[in-house]
Amino acid sequence: MSRGHRSLFRSVPFILTAGAIILLGIVLGALYFTTQAARESEAAVRASRLNLRVLKLLSAVQDAETGQRGYLITGEERYLKPFEESVSTISSEAKSMAPALVDIGVQKTTIDELEELLTKKLDEMTRTIALQKQGDTTGATELVRSNLGINYMDRIRQIVDDIQQRGISESARHVSALRASTTWLSTFISFSAALLVLLSAGAIKLSLDRTREIDKARRELAFANETLEERVTERTRSLQQANNELQSYAYIVGHDLRAPLVNIVGFTEELERAGNIFKEYLRRTEDSAASTDRRAATEAVESDIPEALGFIRSSTQRMDNLINQILLVARAGKRELLSQPVRIRSVVDDALATLKHGLDETGISVKIGEPLPEVLSDRLALQQIISNLLDNAVKYMDPAREGEISVRGWRNGGRVVLEIKDNGRGIAEEDLERIFELFRRSGRQDRSGDGVGLAHVRTLARRLGGDVEVHSVLGEGTAFQIAIAADLSQFKREEVV
């Protein structure tokens, strides 16, 4: 056999293997940067939400002060309503947001000072109101004129302003890191794609130079080369069109990460096509070929490269699923919610009907506490919340005992609370908050899932004017409590005000 053919066997498997390794590197790198981007995105959103909570806390104190002054001036009890409503939430809200404030770098001493000032301010307002109720208008007036309340409020506003600046800086830092991750990913993929193009060009050149006698292989390679530019142009056009439709940085991240996947899949198909060409070439080559070279080439195109390409395909599919889930959460935060009468019992019944096969197969019993309340809310969002939680309850049931799921609901002021409880595996205490983070799961990973469902549930619950809490004991069971506004339209109006 000629030196040219022996060189072909030495070079082509090397080029194909190198291309597969580069593709694998692209997938792993893209997965890494995707995770980084999701983490920074979630952190930026948390910082923005914390700023809003701090502003609402300050607004509550100001509402209480307005009610106090109105009562002192007029002596009419109706002015005490905003005071009483605000006092009941100020202290608890300040304590509940303390861990989040520490996370963004607010000093513990500052948080303690803020809580102390709030307590003193509430005490000062309570004392003036008590004096007014006792008929001691002069004493109440003197207490106001002592400027204690003004001093407390001035310091409270100063601390809130400092926290706001800290929150804005923290959010900006995470957004900057998110953009940096996206930039690094684009650069990384562009560089890797350039290497793949060079490797592909080298493989094509070797094939055309060394195997002109194989007409079929030459025609297929020429066709791939002629249409490559058209496919790249089409991918680029799709990317540009997608970018023009982006409406937030979350969508930018999702679409920019999906676009490289298309290129990866395209190059994977090119490598597979090239591998098939050389596999056919080996089959048609005379038996006089050097046995060592032939075995190496055959093993590369029939075993090593298909195995690597198979792993790449499964990895790109997983990455595509992750991006879809990111976009799902992003859409949940953007979709216009409708306020309409919804019977929660009918939503629960629909979800259980979908899960009927799994319930019958595992023998899980479901108890529904009657009556379940009705709400004015978005039916689709409620369906997604309830279906997700019931599906998780069925999925993570403990097969060692008879499964039980209970559903009950009740009114709590302006909110409706729905509880879905099971006696399944349970969740470790240290994972109770982590399970709501994107791509985080707890316990044994023996069930399918991407770790996005509960993040989606929390996003929807908050958009419906509430939140979701979880109580669980590992090995005994889990209870999720979803609180939503009883009247979504009223919640939206209050939120605007």
CSV table of C-alpha atoms in Angstrom, one decimal:
chain,number,residue,atom,x,y,z
A,1,MET,CA,0.0,0.0,0.0
A,2,SER,CA,1.2,3.5,-0.8
A,3,ARG,CA,2.6,6.0,1.7
A,4,GLY,CA,-0.3,8.2,1.0
A,5,HIS,CA,-2.9,5.6,2.1
A,6,ARG,CA,-0.9,4.8,5.2
A,7,SER,CA,-0.8,8.6,6.0
A,8,LEU,CA,-4.6,8.7,5.6
A,9,PHE,CA,-5.1,6.0,8.2
A,10,ARG,CA,-2.8,7.9,10.6
A,11,SER,CA,-4.3,11.4,10.1
A,12,VAL,CA,-8.0,11.0,9.7
A,13,PRO,CA,-8.8,9.1,12.9
A,14,PHE,CA,-6.6,11.7,14.8
A,15,ILE,CA,-8.6,14.6,13.3
A,16,LEU,CA,-12.0,13.0,13.9
A,17,THR,CA,-11.0,12.2,17.5
A,18,ALA,CA,-9.7,15.7,18.1
A,19,GLY,CA,-12.9,17.1,16.7
A,20,ALA,CA,-15.0,15.0,19.1
A,21,ILE,CA,-12.8,16.0,22.0
A,22,ILE,CA,-13.3,19.7,21.1
A,23,LEU,CA,-17.0,19.2,20.8
A,24,LEU,CA,-17.0,17.6,24.2
A,25,GLY,CA,-15.1,20.5,25.6
A,26,ILE,CA,-17.6,22.9,24.1
A,27,VAL,CA,-20.5,21.1,25.8
A,28,LEU,CA,-18.8,20.9,29.2
A,29,GLY,CA,-17.8,24.6,29.0
A,30,ALA,CA,-21.2,25.6,27.9
A,31,LEU,CA,-22.8,23.7,30.8
A,32,TYR,CA,-20.4,25.4,33.2
A,33,PHE,CA,-21.1,28.9,31.9
A,34,THR,CA,-24.9,28.2,31.8
A,35,THR,CA,-24.8,27.2,35.5
A,36,GLN,CA,-22.8,30.3,36.3
A,37,ALA,CA,-25.3,32.5,34.4
A,38,ALA,CA,-28.3,31.0,36.2
A,39,ARG,CA,-26.7,31.5,39.6
A,40,GLU,CA,-25.9,35.1,38.9
A,41,SER,CA,-29.3,35.8,37.5
A,42,GLU,CA,-31.0,34.4,40.6
A,43,ALA,CA,-28.7,36.4,42.9
A,44,ALA,CA,-29.5,39.6,41.0
A,45,VAL,CA,-33.2,39.0,41.3
A,46,ARG,CA,-32.9,38.3,45.0
A,47,ALA,CA,-31.1,41.6,45.5
A,48,SER,CA,-33.8,43.5,43.6
A,49,ARG,CA,-36.6,41.8,45.6
A,50,LEU,CA,-34.8,42.6,48.9
A,51,ASN,CA,-34.6,46.3,47.9
A,52,LEU,CA,-38.4,46.3,47.3
A,53,ARG,CA,-38.9,44.7,50.8
A,54,VAL,CA,-36.8,47.3,52.4
A,55,LEU,CA,-38.8,50.1,50.7
A,56,LYS,CA,-42.1,48.5,51.8
A,57,LEU,CA,-40.8,48.3,55.4
A,58,LEU,CA,-40.0,52.0,55.3
A,59,SER,CA,-43.4,52.7,53.8
A,60,ALA,CA,-45.1,50.8,56.6
A,61,VAL,CA,-43.3,52.9,59.2
A,62,GLN,CA,-44.3,56.1,57.4
A,63,ASP,CA,-47.9,54.8,57.2
A,64,ALA,CA,-47.9,54.1,60.9
A,65,GLU,CA,-46.5,57.7,61.6
A,66,THR,CA,-49.2,59.2,59.4
A,67,GLY,CA,-51.9,57.4,61.3
A,68,GLN,CA,-50.4,58.5,64.6
A,69,ARG,CA,-50.3,62.1,63.6
A,70,GLY,CA,-53.8,62.0,62.2
A,71,TYR,CA,-55.1,60.7,65.5
A,72,LEU,CA,-53.2,63.2,67.6
A,73,ILE,CA,-54.5,66.1,65.5
A,74,THR,CA,-58.2,65.0,65.2
A,75,GLY,CA,-58.7,62.5,68.0
A,76,GLU,CA,-60.7,60.3,65.6
A,77,GLU,CA,-60.2,56.6,65.9
A,78,ARG,CA,-60.4,56.0,62.2
A,79,TYR,CA,-56.9,57.5,61.8
A,80,LEU,CA,-55.5,54.6,63.8
A,81,LYS,CA,-56.3,52.0,61.2
A,82,PRO,CA,-53.1,52.5,59.1
A,83,PHE,CA,-51.1,52.6,62.3
A,84,GLU,CA,-52.5,49.3,63.6
A,85,GLU,CA,-52.1,47.6,60.2
A,86,SER,CA,-48.5,48.7,59.9
A,87,VAL,CA,-47.4,47.9,63.5
A,88,SER,CA,-48.5,44.3,63.2
A,89,THR,CA,-46.0,43.6,60.4
A,90,ILE,CA,-43.1,46.0,60.9
A,91,SER,CA,-41.1,44.0,63.5
A,92,SER,CA,-41.7,40.6,62.0
A,93,GLU,CA,-40.7,41.8,58.5
A,94,ALA,CA,-37.5,43.4,59.8
A,95,LYS,CA,-36.5,40.2,61.5
A,96,SER,CA,-37.4,38.0,58.5
A,97,MET,CA,-35.3,40.0,56.1
A,98,ALA,CA,-32.2,40.1,58.4
A,99,PRO,CA,-30.5,36.9,56.9
A,100,ALA,CA,-30.9,38.3,53.4
A,101,LEU,CA,-29.4,41.6,54.4
A,102,VAL,CA,-26.4,39.8,55.9
A,103,ASP,CA,-26.0,37.9,52.6
A,104,ILE,CA,-25.6,41.2,50.6
A,105,GLY,CA,-23.0,42.5,53.0
A,106,VAL,CA,-25.0,44.6,55.5
A,107,GLN,CA,-23.2,44.6,58.9
A,108,LYS,CA,-24.9,42.8,61.7
A,109,THR,CA,-24.6,45.9,63.9
A,110,THR,CA,-26.5,48.0,61.3
A,111,ILE,CA,-29.3,45.4,61.2
A,112,ASP,CA,-29.5,45.3,65.0
A,113,GLU,CA,-29.6,49.1,65.1
A,114,LEU,CA,-32.4,49.2,62.5
A,115,GLU,CA,-34.5,46.7,64.5
A,116,GLU,CA,-33.8,48.7,67.7
A,117,LEU,CA,-34.8,52.0,66.0
A,118,LEU,CA,-38.0,50.5,64.7
A,119,THR,CA,-38.9,49.2,68.1
A,120,LYS,CA,-38.2,52.6,69.7
A,121,LYS,CA,-40.2,54.4,67.0
A,122,LEU,CA,-43.1,52.1,67.4
A,123,ASP,CA,-42.9,52.6,71.2
A,124,GLU,CA,-42.8,56.4,70.9
A,125,MET,CA,-45.9,56.4,68.6
A,126,THR,CA,-47.7,53.9,70.9
A,127,ARG,CA,-47.0,56.1,73.9
A,128,THR,CA,-48.3,59.3,72.3
A,129,ILE,CA,-51.5,57.5,71.2
A,130,ALA,CA,-52.0,56.1,74.7
A,131,LEU,CA,-51.6,59.6,76.2
A,132,GLN,CA,-54.1,61.0,73.7
A,133,LYS,CA,-56.6,58.2,74.6
A,134,GLN,CA,-56.2,59.1,78.3
A,135,GLY,CA,-57.0,62.7,77.5
A,136,ASP,CA,-53.5,63.9,78.2
A,137,THR,CA,-53.2,65.9,75.0
A,138,THR,CA,-50.5,68.1,76.5
A,139,GLY,CA,-48.3,65.1,77.4
A,140,ALA,CA,-48.7,63.6,73.9
A,141,THR,CA,-47.8,66.9,72.3
A,142,GLU,CA,-44.7,67.4,74.5
A,143,LEU,CA,-43.6,63.8,73.6
A,144,VAL,CA,-43.9,64.6,69.9
A,145,ARG,CA,-42.1,68.0,70.3
A,146,SER,CA,-39.2,66.2,72.1
A,147,ASN,CA,-38.0,65.3,68.5
A,148,LEU,CA,-37.4,61.7,69.6
A,149,GLY,CA,-39.7,60.4,66.8
A,150,ILE,CA,-38.1,62.7,64.2
A,151,ASN,CA,-34.6,61.6,65.2
A,152,TYR,CA,-35.6,57.9,65.0
A,153,MET,CA,-37.1,58.4,61.5
A,154,ASP,CA,-34.1,60.3,60.2
A,155,ARG,CA,-31.8,57.5,61.3
A,156,ILE,CA,-34.1,54.8,59.9
A,157,ARG,CA,-34.2,56.6,56.5
A,158,GLN,CA,-30.4,56.9,56.5
A,159,ILE,CA,-30.0,53.2,57.2
A,160,VAL,CA,-32.6,52.2,54.6
A,161,ASP,CA,-30.8,54.4,52.1
A,162,ASP,CA,-27.5,52.7,52.9
A,163,ILE,CA,-29.1,49.3,52.5
A,164,GLN,CA,-30.7,50.4,49.2
A,165,GLN,CA,-27.3,51.4,47.8
A,166,ARG,CA,-25.8,48.1,49.0
A,167,GLY,CA,-28.6,46.2,47.3
A,168,ILE,CA,-28.2,48.2,44.0
A,169,SER,CA,-24.5,47.6,44.1
A,170,GLU,CA,-25.0,43.9,44.7
A,171,SER,CA,-27.6,43.5,41.9
A,172,ALA,CA,-25.3,45.4,39.5
A,173,ARG,CA,-22.4,43.2,40.5
A,174,HIS,CA,-24.3,40.0,39.7
A,175,VAL,CA,-25.7,41.4,36.4
A,176,SER,CA,-22.1,42.3,35.5
A,177,ALA,CA,-21.0,38.8,36.3
A,178,LEU,CA,-23.9,37.4,34.3
A,179,ARG,CA,-22.8,39.4,31.2
A,180,ALA,CA,-19.2,38.3,31.7
A,181,SER,CA,-20.3,34.7,31.8
A,182,THR,CA,-22.2,35.2,28.5
A,183,THR,CA,-19.3,36.9,26.9
A,184,TRP,CA,-16.8,34.2,28.0
A,185,LEU,CA,-19.2,31.6,26.7
A,186,SER,CA,-19.5,33.3,23.3
A,187,THR,CA,-15.8,33.7,23.0
A,188,PHE,CA,-15.1,30.1,24.1
A,189,ILE,CA,-17.6,28.7,21.6
A,190,SER,CA,-16.3,30.9,18.7
A,191,PHE,CA,-12.7,29.9,19.3
A,192,SER,CA,-13.7,26.2,19.6
A,193,ALA,CA,-15.9,26.5,16.4
A,194,ALA,CA,-12.9,28.0,14.6
A,195,LEU,CA,-10.8,25.0,15.6
A,196,LEU,CA,-13.5,22.7,14.4
A,197,VAL,CA,-13.7,24.4,11.0
A,198,LEU,CA,-9.9,24.1,10.6
A,199,LEU,CA,-10.1,20.4,11.6
A,200,SER,CA,-13.0,19.8,9.2
A,201,ALA,CA,-11.1,21.6,6.4
A,202,GLY,CA,-8.1,19.5,7.1
A,203,ALA,CA,-10.1,16.2,7.0
A,204,ILE,CA,-11.8,17.2,3.7
A,205,LYS,CA,-8.4,18.2,2.1
A,206,LEU,CA,-6.9,14.9,3.1
A,207,SER,CA,-9.8,13.0,1.8
A,208,LEU,CA,-9.8,14.8,-1.6
A,209,ASP,CA,-6.0,14.5,-2.0
A,210,ARG,CA,-5.7,10.9,-0.9
A,211,THR,CA,-8.9,9.1,-2.0
A,212,ARG,CA,-9.9,10.6,-5.4
A,213,GLU,CA,-10.6,7.0,-6.6
A,214,ILE,CA,-13.5,6.7,-4.2
A,215,ASP,CA,-16.1,8.8,-6.1
A,216,LYS,CA,-18.9,8.4,-3.6
A,217,ALA,CA,-16.8,9.7,-0.7
A,218,ARG,CA,-15.6,12.6,-2.8
A,219,ARG,CA,-19.1,13.6,-3.8
A,220,GLU,CA,-20.5,13.5,-0.3
A,221,LEU,CA,-17.6,15.5,1.1
A,222,ALA,CA,-17.9,18.1,-1.7
A,223,PHE,CA,-21.7,18.4,-1.0
A,224,ALA,CA,-21.0,18.9,2.7
A,225,ASN,CA,-18.4,21.6,1.9
A,226,GLU,CA,-20.7,23.4,-0.6
A,227,THR,CA,-23.7,23.5,1.8
A,228,LEU,CA,-21.7,24.4,5.0
A,229,GLU,CA,-21.7,28.1,4.3
A,230,GLU,CA,-25.4,28.1,3.6
A,231,ARG,CA,-26.1,26.3,6.9
A,232,VAL,CA,-23.9,28.6,8.9
A,233,THR,CA,-25.7,31.6,7.3
A,234,GLU,CA,-29.1,30.1,8.2
A,235,ARG,CA,-28.0,29.6,11.8
A,236,THR,CA,-26.7,33.1,11.9
A,237,ARG,CA,-30.0,34.5,10.6
A,238,SER,CA,-31.9,32.5,13.2
A,239,LEU,CA,-29.7,33.9,15.9
A,240,GLN,CA,-30.2,37.5,14.7
A,241,GLN,CA,-34.0,37.0,14.6
A,242,ALA,CA,-34.1,35.5,18.1
A,243,ASN,CA,-31.9,38.3,19.5
A,244,ASN,CA,-34.3,41.0,18.0
A,245,GLU,CA,-37.2,39.4,20.0
A,246,LEU,CA,-35.4,39.3,23.3
A,247,GLN,CA,-37.2,41.4,26.0
A,248,SER,CA,-35.1,40.9,29.1
A,249,TYR,CA,-31.6,39.7,30.0
A,250,ALA,CA,-33.0,36.3,31.1
A,251,TYR,CA,-34.3,35.8,27.6
A,252,ILE,CA,-30.9,37.0,26.2
A,253,VAL,CA,-29.2,34.3,28.3
A,254,GLY,CA,-31.6,31.6,27.2
A,255,HIS,CA,-31.5,32.2,23.5
A,256,ASP,CA,-27.7,33.0,23.3
A,257,LEU,CA,-27.0,29.7,25.0
A,258,ARG,CA,-29.4,27.7,22.8
A,259,ALA,CA,-27.9,29.1,19.6
A,260,PRO,CA,-24.4,27.5,20.1
A,261,LEU,CA,-26.2,24.2,20.7
A,262,VAL,CA,-27.4,24.3,17.2
A,263,ASN,CA,-23.9,24.8,15.9
A,264,ILE,CA,-22.7,21.9,18.1
A,265,VAL,CA,-25.3,19.6,16.8
A,266,GLY,CA,-24.5,20.7,13.2
A,267,PHE,CA,-20.7,20.0,13.6
A,268,THR,CA,-21.6,16.7,15.4
A,269,GLU,CA,-23.5,15.7,12.3
A,270,GLU,CA,-20.6,16.7,10.1
A,271,LEU,CA,-18.2,14.6,12.0
A,272,GLU,CA,-20.6,11.7,12.0
A,273,ARG,CA,-21.0,12.0,8.2
A,274,ALA,CA,-17.2,12.2,7.8
A,275,GLY,CA,-16.8,9.1,10.1
A,276,ASN,CA,-19.4,7.2,8.0
A,277,ILE,CA,-17.5,8.1,4.8
A,278,PHE,CA,-14.2,6.7,6.2
A,279,LYS,CA,-16.0,3.7,7.6
A,280,GLU,CA,-17.3,3.0,4.1
A,281,TYR,CA,-13.8,3.6,2.7
A,282,LEU,CA,-12.3,1.1,5.2
A,283,ARG,CA,-14.9,-1.5,4.2
A,284,ARG,CA,-14.0,-1.1,0.5
A,285,THR,CA,-10.2,-1.0,1.1
A,286,GLU,CA,-8.3,-4.1,0.0
A,287,ASP,CA,-7.3,-6.7,2.6
A,288,SER,CA,-3.6,-5.9,2.0
A,289,ALA,CA,-3.8,-2.8,4.2
A,290,ALA,CA,-1.5,-2.7,7.1
A,291,SER,CA,-3.2,-4.6,9.9
A,292,THR,CA,-2.2,-2.3,12.8
A,293,ASP,CA,-3.2,0.9,10.9
A,294,ARG,CA,-6.4,-0.7,9.8
A,295,ARG,CA,-7.4,-1.9,13.3
A,296,ALA,CA,-6.7,1.6,14.7
A,297,ALA,CA,-8.7,3.3,12.0
A,298,THR,CA,-11.6,0.8,12.3
A,299,GLU,CA,-11.7,1.1,16.1
A,300,ALA,CA,-11.8,4.9,15.8
A,301,VAL,CA,-14.6,5.2,13.3
A,302,GLU,CA,-16.7,2.3,14.6
A,303,SER,CA,-16.3,2.5,18.4
A,304,ASP,CA,-14.4,5.5,19.8
A,305,ILE,CA,-16.0,8.3,17.7
A,306,PRO,CA,-19.6,7.0,17.8
A,307,GLU,CA,-19.3,6.7,21.6
A,308,ALA,CA,-18.0,10.2,22.0
A,309,LEU,CA,-20.7,11.6,19.6
A,310,GLY,CA,-23.4,9.7,21.6
A,311,PHE,CA,-22.2,11.4,24.8
A,312,ILE,CA,-22.1,14.8,23.1
A,313,ARG,CA,-25.7,14.3,21.9
A,314,SER,CA,-27.0,13.4,25.4
A,315,SER,CA,-25.1,16.3,26.9
A,316,THR,CA,-26.5,18.8,24.4
A,317,GLN,CA,-30.0,17.4,25.0
A,318,ARG,CA,-29.6,17.9,28.7
A,319,MET,CA,-28.3,21.5,28.2
A,320,ASP,CA,-31.2,22.2,25.9
A,321,ASN,CA,-33.6,21.0,28.6
A,322,LEU,CA,-31.9,23.3,31.2
A,323,ILE,CA,-32.2,26.3,28.9
A,324,ASN,CA,-35.9,25.5,28.3
A,325,GLN,CA,-36.4,25.4,32.0
A,326,ILE,CA,-34.6,28.8,32.4
A,327,LEU,CA,-37.0,30.3,29.8
A,328,LEU,CA,-40.0,28.7,31.5
A,329,VAL,CA,-39.1,30.5,34.8
A,330,ALA,CA,-38.4,33.7,32.8
A,331,ARG,CA,-41.8,33.5,31.1
A,332,ALA,CA,-43.5,32.9,34.4
A,333,GLY,CA,-42.1,36.2,35.6
A,334,LYS,CA,-43.3,38.0,32.4
A,335,ARG,CA,-46.7,36.6,31.4
A,336,GLU,CA,-49.7,38.9,32.0
A,337,LEU,CA,-51.8,37.2,34.7
A,338,LEU,CA,-55.6,37.2,34.5
A,339,SER,CA,-57.9,37.7,37.5
A,340,GLN,CA,-60.9,35.4,37.1
A,341,PRO,CA,-63.0,33.2,39.4
A,342,VAL,CA,-61.3,29.9,40.1
A,343,ARG,CA,-62.6,26.9,42.1
A,344,ILE,CA,-59.4,25.4,43.6
A,345,ARG,CA,-61.2,22.1,44.0
A,346,SER,CA,-61.7,21.9,40.2
A,347,VAL,CA,-58.0,22.6,39.6
A,348,VAL,CA,-57.0,19.9,42.1
A,349,ASP,CA,-59.4,17.4,40.4
A,350,ASP,CA,-57.9,18.1,37.0
A,351,ALA,CA,-54.4,17.6,38.3
A,352,LEU,CA,-55.3,14.3,40.0
A,353,ALA,CA,-57.0,13.1,36.8
A,354,THR,CA,-53.7,13.6,35.0
A,355,LEU,CA,-51.9,11.6,37.7
A,356,LYS,CA,-54.6,8.9,38.0
A,357,HIS,CA,-52.4,6.2,36.3
A,358,GLY,CA,-49.5,6.8,38.7
A,359,LEU,CA,-51.8,7.0,41.7
A,360,ASP,CA,-53.6,3.7,40.8
A,361,GLU,CA,-50.3,1.9,40.0
A,362,THR,CA,-48.7,2.8,43.3
A,363,GLY,CA,-51.8,2.6,45.5
A,364,ILE,CA,-51.5,6.2,46.8
A,365,SER,CA,-54.6,7.5,48.5
A,366,VAL,CA,-55.6,11.2,48.3
A,367,LYS,CA,-57.7,13.0,50.9
A,368,ILE,CA,-59.2,16.4,50.1
A,369,GLY,CA,-60.4,18.6,52.9
A,370,GLU,CA,-63.7,20.3,52.1
A,371,PRO,CA,-64.4,22.9,51.3
A,372,LEU,CA,-61.5,24.2,49.3
A,373,PRO,CA,-61.9,28.0,48.9
A,374,GLU,CA,-62.5,29.9,45.7
A,375,VAL,CA,-60.3,32.8,44.5
A,376,LEU,CA,-60.1,35.5,41.9
A,377,SER,CA,-56.7,34.6,40.3
A,378,ASP,CA,-55.0,33.2,37.2
A,379,ARG,CA,-56.2,29.7,36.6
A,380,LEU,CA,-53.2,28.6,34.4
A,381,ALA,CA,-50.7,29.7,37.1
A,382,LEU,CA,-52.6,27.8,39.8
A,383,GLN,CA,-52.8,24.7,37.5
A,384,GLN,CA,-49.0,24.8,37.1
A,385,ILE,CA,-48.4,25.2,40.8
A,386,ILE,CA,-50.8,22.5,42.0
A,387,SER,CA,-49.8,20.0,39.2
A,388,ASN,CA,-46.1,20.4,40.0
A,389,LEU,CA,-46.5,19.9,43.7
A,390,LEU,CA,-48.9,16.9,43.3
A,391,ASP,CA,-46.5,15.3,40.7
A,392,ASN,CA,-43.6,15.7,43.1
A,393,ALA,CA,-45.6,14.1,45.9
A,394,VAL,CA,-46.3,11.1,43.8
A,395,LYS,CA,-42.8,10.9,42.3
A,396,TYR,CA,-41.0,11.0,45.7
A,397,MET,CA,-43.3,8.7,47.6
A,398,ASP,CA,-41.6,6.1,49.9
A,399,PRO,CA,-42.4,2.6,48.4
A,400,ALA,CA,-41.8,1.1,51.9
A,401,ARG,CA,-45.2,2.3,53.2
A,402,GLU,CA,-48.7,3.0,51.8
A,403,GLY,CA,-48.6,6.4,50.2
A,404,GLU,CA,-51.0,9.2,51.4
A,405,ILE,CA,-51.5,12.7,50.1
A,406,SER,CA,-53.8,15.3,51.7
A,407,VAL,CA,-55.0,18.6,50.2
A,408,ARG,CA,-56.7,21.3,52.2
A,409,GLY,CA,-57.1,25.1,52.0
A,410,TRP,CA,-58.4,28.0,54.1
A,411,ARG,CA,-58.7,31.8,54.1
A,412,ASN,CA,-56.2,33.9,56.0
A,413,GLY,CA,-57.1,37.5,55.8
A,414,GLY,CA,-56.7,38.7,52.3
A,415,ARG,CA,-55.0,35.5,51.3
A,416,VAL,CA,-55.9,31.9,50.6
A,417,VAL,CA,-53.5,29.2,51.8
A,418,LEU,CA,-53.4,25.8,50.1
A,419,GLU,CA,-51.5,22.9,51.8
A,420,ILE,CA,-50.4,19.7,49.9
A,421,LYS,CA,-49.0,17.2,52.3
A,422,ASP,CA,-47.5,13.7,51.8
A,423,ASN,CA,-45.9,10.9,53.8
A,424,GLY,CA,-43.0,10.4,51.3
A,425,ARG,CA,-39.3,10.5,51.6
A,426,GLY,CA,-39.1,13.9,53.2
A,427,ILE,CA,-36.4,16.6,52.8
A,428,ALA,CA,-33.3,17.2,54.9
A,429,GLU,CA,-33.5,20.4,56.9
A,430,GLU,CA,-30.4,21.9,55.3
A,431,ASP,CA,-32.1,21.5,51.8
A,432,LEU,CA,-35.5,23.1,52.7
A,433,GLU,CA,-34.5,26.5,51.1
A,434,ARG,CA,-32.1,25.2,48.5
A,435,ILE,CA,-34.8,23.2,46.7
A,436,PHE,CA,-36.3,26.5,45.5
A,437,GLU,CA,-33.1,27.5,43.7
A,438,LEU,CA,-32.7,26.8,40.0
A,439,PHE,CA,-31.1,23.5,39.2
A,440,ARG,CA,-30.9,22.4,42.8
A,441,ARG,CA,-32.4,19.0,44.0
A,442,SER,CA,-32.2,17.2,47.3
A,443,GLY,CA,-31.9,13.6,48.3
A,444,ARG,CA,-31.3,10.6,46.1
A,445,GLN,CA,-31.1,11.5,42.4
A,446,ASP,CA,-33.1,8.4,41.2
A,447,ARG,CA,-36.0,10.3,39.7
A,448,SER,CA,-36.0,12.4,36.5
A,449,GLY,CA,-36.0,16.2,36.8
A,450,ASP,CA,-33.9,19.3,36.2
A,451,GLY,CA,-34.3,21.0,39.6
A,452,VAL,CA,-36.5,23.8,38.1
A,453,GLY,CA,-40.1,22.9,39.1
A,454,LEU,CA,-40.0,24.3,42.6
A,455,ALA,CA,-38.3,27.5,41.5
A,456,HIS,CA,-41.1,27.9,39.0
A,457,VAL,CA,-43.7,27.3,41.7
A,458,ARG,CA,-42.2,30.0,43.9
A,459,THR,CA,-42.0,32.5,41.1
A,460,LEU,CA,-45.7,31.9,40.2
A,461,ALA,CA,-46.8,32.0,43.9
A,462,ARG,CA,-45.1,35.4,44.4
A,463,ARG,CA,-46.6,36.8,41.2
A,464,LEU,CA,-50.0,35.7,42.5
A,465,GLY,CA,-49.5,37.8,45.6
A,466,GLY,CA,-48.1,35.3,48.0
A,467,ASP,CA,-45.3,32.8,48.6
A,468,VAL,CA,-44.6,29.1,49.2
A,469,GLU,CA,-43.3,27.5,52.4
A,470,VAL,CA,-42.1,23.9,53.0
A,471,HIS,CA,-42.1,21.9,56.2
A,472,SER,CA,-40.5,18.5,56.2
A,473,VAL,CA,-39.0,15.7,58.3
A,474,LEU,CA,-36.6,13.4,56.5
A,475,GLY,CA,-38.1,9.9,56.2
A,476,GLU,CA,-41.5,11.0,57.3
A,477,GLY,CA,-43.0,13.4,54.7
A,478,THR,CA,-43.3,16.9,53.4
A,479,ALA,CA,-45.9,19.7,53.5
A,480,PHE,CA,-46.0,22.6,51.0
A,481,GLN,CA,-48.1,25.6,51.9
A,482,ILE,CA,-48.9,28.0,49.1
A,483,ALA,CA,-50.3,31.4,50.0
A,484,ILE,CA,-51.8,33.6,47.2
A,485,ALA,CA,-53.9,36.7,47.1
A,486,ALA,CA,-57.6,35.9,47.4
A,487,ASP,CA,-58.2,38.7,44.8
A,488,LEU,CA,-55.4,39.1,42.4
A,489,SER,CA,-56.7,42.3,40.8
A,490,GLN,CA,-56.9,44.0,44.2
A,491,PHE,CA,-53.3,42.8,45.0
A,492,LYS,CA,-52.1,44.4,41.7
A,493,ARG,CA,-53.8,47.7,42.5
A,494,GLU,CA,-52.2,47.7,46.0
A,495,GLU,CA,-48.9,46.8,44.5
A,496,VAL,CA,-49.0,49.8,42.1
A,497,VAL,CA,-49.9,52.2,44.9
